Short mmCIF file of C-alpha atoms in Angstrom, two decimals:
data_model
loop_
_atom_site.label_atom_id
_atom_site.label_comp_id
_atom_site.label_asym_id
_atom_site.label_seq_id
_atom_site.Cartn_x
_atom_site.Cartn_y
_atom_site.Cartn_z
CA UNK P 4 0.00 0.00 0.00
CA UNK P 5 1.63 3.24 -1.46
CA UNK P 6 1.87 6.51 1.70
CA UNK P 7 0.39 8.64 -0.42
CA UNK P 8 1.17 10.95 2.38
CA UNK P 9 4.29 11.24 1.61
CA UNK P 10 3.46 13.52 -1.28
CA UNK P 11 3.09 17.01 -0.05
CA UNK P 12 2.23 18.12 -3.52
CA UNK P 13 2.89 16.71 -6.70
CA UNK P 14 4.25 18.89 -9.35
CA UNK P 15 4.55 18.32 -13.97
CA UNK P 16 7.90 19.40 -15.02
CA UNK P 17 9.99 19.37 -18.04
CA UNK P 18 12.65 16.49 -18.65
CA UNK P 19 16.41 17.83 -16.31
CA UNK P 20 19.22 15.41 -16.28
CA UNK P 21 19.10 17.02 -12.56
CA UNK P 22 16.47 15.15 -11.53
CA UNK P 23 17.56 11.59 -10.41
CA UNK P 24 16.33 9.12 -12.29
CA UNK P 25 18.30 5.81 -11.29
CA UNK P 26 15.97 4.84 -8.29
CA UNK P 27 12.84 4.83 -10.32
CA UNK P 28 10.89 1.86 -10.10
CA UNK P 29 7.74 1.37 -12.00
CA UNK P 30 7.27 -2.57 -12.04
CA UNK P 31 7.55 -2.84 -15.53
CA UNK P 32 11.43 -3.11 -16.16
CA UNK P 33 11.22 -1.73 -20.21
CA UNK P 34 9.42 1.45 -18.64
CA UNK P 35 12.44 2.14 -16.48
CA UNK P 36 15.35 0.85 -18.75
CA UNK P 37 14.34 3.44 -21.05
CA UNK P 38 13.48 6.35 -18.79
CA UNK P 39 17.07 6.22 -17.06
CA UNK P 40 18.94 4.87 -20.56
CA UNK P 41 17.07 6.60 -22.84
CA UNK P 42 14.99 9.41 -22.24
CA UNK P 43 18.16 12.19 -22.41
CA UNK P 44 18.71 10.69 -25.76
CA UNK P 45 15.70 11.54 -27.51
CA UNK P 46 15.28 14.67 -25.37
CA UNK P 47 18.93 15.68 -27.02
CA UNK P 48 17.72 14.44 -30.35
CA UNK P 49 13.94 15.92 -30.25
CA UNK P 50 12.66 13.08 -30.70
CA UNK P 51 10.06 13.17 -27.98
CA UNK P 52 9.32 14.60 -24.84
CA UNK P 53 9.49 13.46 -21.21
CA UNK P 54 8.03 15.19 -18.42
CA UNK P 55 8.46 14.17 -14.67
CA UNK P 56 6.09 14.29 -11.91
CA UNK P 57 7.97 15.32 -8.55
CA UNK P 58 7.36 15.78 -5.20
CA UNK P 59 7.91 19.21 -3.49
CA UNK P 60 10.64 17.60 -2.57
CA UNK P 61 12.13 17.46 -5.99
CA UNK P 62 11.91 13.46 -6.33
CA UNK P 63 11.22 11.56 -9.25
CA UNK P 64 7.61 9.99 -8.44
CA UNK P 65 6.17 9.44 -12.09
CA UNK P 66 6.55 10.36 -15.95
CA UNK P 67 5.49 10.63 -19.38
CA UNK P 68 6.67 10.82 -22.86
CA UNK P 69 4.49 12.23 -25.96
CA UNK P 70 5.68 12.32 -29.63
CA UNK P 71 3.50 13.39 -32.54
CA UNK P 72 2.22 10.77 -35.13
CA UNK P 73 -0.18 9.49 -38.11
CA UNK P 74 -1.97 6.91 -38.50
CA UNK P 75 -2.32 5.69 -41.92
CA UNK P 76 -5.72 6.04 -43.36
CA UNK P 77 -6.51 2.32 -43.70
CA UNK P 78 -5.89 2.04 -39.78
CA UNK P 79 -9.02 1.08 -38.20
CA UNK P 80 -9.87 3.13 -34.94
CA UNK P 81 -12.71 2.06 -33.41
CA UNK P 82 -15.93 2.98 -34.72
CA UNK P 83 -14.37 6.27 -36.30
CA UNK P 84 -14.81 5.93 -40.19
CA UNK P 85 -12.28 5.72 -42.31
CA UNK P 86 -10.68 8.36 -44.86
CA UNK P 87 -8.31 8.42 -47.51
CA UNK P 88 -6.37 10.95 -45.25
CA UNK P 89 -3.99 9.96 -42.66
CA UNK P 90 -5.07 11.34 -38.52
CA UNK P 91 -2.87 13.13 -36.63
CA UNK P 92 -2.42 12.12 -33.39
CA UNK P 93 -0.38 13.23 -30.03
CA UNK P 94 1.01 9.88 -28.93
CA UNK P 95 1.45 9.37 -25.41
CA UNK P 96 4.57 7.17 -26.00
CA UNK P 97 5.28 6.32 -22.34
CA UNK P 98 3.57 6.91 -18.86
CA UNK P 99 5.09 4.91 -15.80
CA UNK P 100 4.50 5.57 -11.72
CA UNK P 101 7.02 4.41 -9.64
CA UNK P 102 5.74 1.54 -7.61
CA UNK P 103 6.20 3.23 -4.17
CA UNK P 104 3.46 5.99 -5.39
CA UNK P 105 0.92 3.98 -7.54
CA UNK P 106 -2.95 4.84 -6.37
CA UNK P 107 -1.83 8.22 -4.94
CA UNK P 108 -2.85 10.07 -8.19
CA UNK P 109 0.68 10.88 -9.58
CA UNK P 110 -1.30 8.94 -13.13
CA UNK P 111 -3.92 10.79 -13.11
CA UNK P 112 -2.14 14.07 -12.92
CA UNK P 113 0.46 13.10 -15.86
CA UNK P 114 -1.90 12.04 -17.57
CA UNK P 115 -4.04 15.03 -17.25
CA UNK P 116 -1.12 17.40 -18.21
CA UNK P 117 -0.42 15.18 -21.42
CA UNK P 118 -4.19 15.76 -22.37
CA UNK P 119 -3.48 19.51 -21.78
CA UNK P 120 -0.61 19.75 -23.73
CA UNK P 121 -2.38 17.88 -26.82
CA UNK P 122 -4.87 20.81 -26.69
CA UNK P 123 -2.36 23.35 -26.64
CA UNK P 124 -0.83 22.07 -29.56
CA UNK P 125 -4.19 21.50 -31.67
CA UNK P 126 -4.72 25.13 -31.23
CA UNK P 127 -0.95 25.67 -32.94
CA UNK P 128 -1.26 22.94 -35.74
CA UNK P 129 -4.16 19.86 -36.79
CA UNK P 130 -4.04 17.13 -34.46
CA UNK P 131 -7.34 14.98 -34.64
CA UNK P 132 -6.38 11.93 -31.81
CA UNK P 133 -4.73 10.90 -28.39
CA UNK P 134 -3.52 7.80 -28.68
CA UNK P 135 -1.67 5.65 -25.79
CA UNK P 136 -1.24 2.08 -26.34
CA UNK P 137 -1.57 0.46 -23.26
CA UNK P 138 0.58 -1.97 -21.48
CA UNK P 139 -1.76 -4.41 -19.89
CA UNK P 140 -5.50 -4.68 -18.67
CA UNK P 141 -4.68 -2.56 -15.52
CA UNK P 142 -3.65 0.40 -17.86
CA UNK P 143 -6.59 -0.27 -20.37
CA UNK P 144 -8.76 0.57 -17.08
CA UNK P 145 -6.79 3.53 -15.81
CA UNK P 146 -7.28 4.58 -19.52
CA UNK P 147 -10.79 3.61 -19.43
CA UNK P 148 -11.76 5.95 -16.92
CA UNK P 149 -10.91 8.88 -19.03
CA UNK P 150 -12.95 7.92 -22.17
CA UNK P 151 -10.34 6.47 -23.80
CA UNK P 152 -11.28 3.49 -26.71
CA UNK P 153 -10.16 0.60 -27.76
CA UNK P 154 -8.90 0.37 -31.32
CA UNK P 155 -10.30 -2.96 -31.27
CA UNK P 156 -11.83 -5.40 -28.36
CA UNK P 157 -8.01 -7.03 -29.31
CA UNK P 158 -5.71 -4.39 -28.90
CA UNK P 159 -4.11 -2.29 -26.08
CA UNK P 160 -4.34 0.76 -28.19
CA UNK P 161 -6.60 3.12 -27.21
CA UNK P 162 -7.68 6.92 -28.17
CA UNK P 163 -9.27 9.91 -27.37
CA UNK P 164 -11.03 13.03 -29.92
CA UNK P 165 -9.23 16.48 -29.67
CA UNK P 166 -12.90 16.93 -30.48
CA UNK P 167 -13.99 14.95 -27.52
CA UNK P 168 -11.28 16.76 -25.11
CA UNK P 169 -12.34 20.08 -26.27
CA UNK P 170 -15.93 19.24 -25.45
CA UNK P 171 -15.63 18.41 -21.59
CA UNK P 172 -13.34 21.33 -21.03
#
């Protein structure tokens, strides 16, 4: 059972090298390998974007990482029908909570700040999904809760509308 207590507030911050990312355990070892091997590298190389979730105390407690994307127009997404045009999409590549915090809302808030960002940016250029593919049924149920989809009642990918998002703003 996480001490949620220990959080005295919980804080969305860019990717810093000065914020240590060695002890971070999420319980799913590919989440963390690439968070402490890999995340500076494709912050160097723009190739996405991490943001942390710290405490007031300035530890690591959570992250994210979002990249934009296309899906090709023959990909099927859900009960959206298909065009000859690709959809953009804001890709939520990555979102891990280190196992001593999980169920103290650290997800919810990352998750809540990716969604805000993905507006910001469909006010700057098109962007038509959120997409997160999800790593097993406990994430397609934290994902559930807000309104994302199934692709298909197979896959792990899910999505939310821009449209959708605007809506319940």
């Amino acid at each position: 059972m996480p001490n949620c207590s220990d959080i005295e507030s919980i804080e969305i911050v860019p990717f810093s090298r000065d914020i240590g990312r060695t002890n971070f355990v999420s319980g799913n070892p590919v989440l963390d390998d690439w968070l402490i091997r890999y995340a500076g590298q494709n912050e160097d190389n723009f190739r996405t974007r991490t943001f942390f979730a710290v405490s007031g105390n300035g530890e690591l407690l959570g992250y994210y990482t979002s990249v934009f994307g296309e899906l090709s127009p023959d990909e099927q997404v859900g009960a959206m029908p298909t065009t000859r045009y690709s959809k953009s999409v804001f890709l939520i590549a990555r979102l891990a909570v280190d196992i001593r915090y999980q169920g103290c809302g650290v997800g919810r808030s990352l998750l809540r700040d990716a969604l805000s960002k993905a507006m910001e940016a469909s006010e700057a250029a098109g962007l038509e999904l959120v997409v997160v593919e999800a790593k097993d049924s406990s994430a397609v149920e934290f994902y559930s809760r807000f309104s994302f989809i199934r692709f298909d009642e197979s896959s792990n990918k899910m999505f939310t509308s821009v449209r959708r998002l605007s809506r319940s703003k």
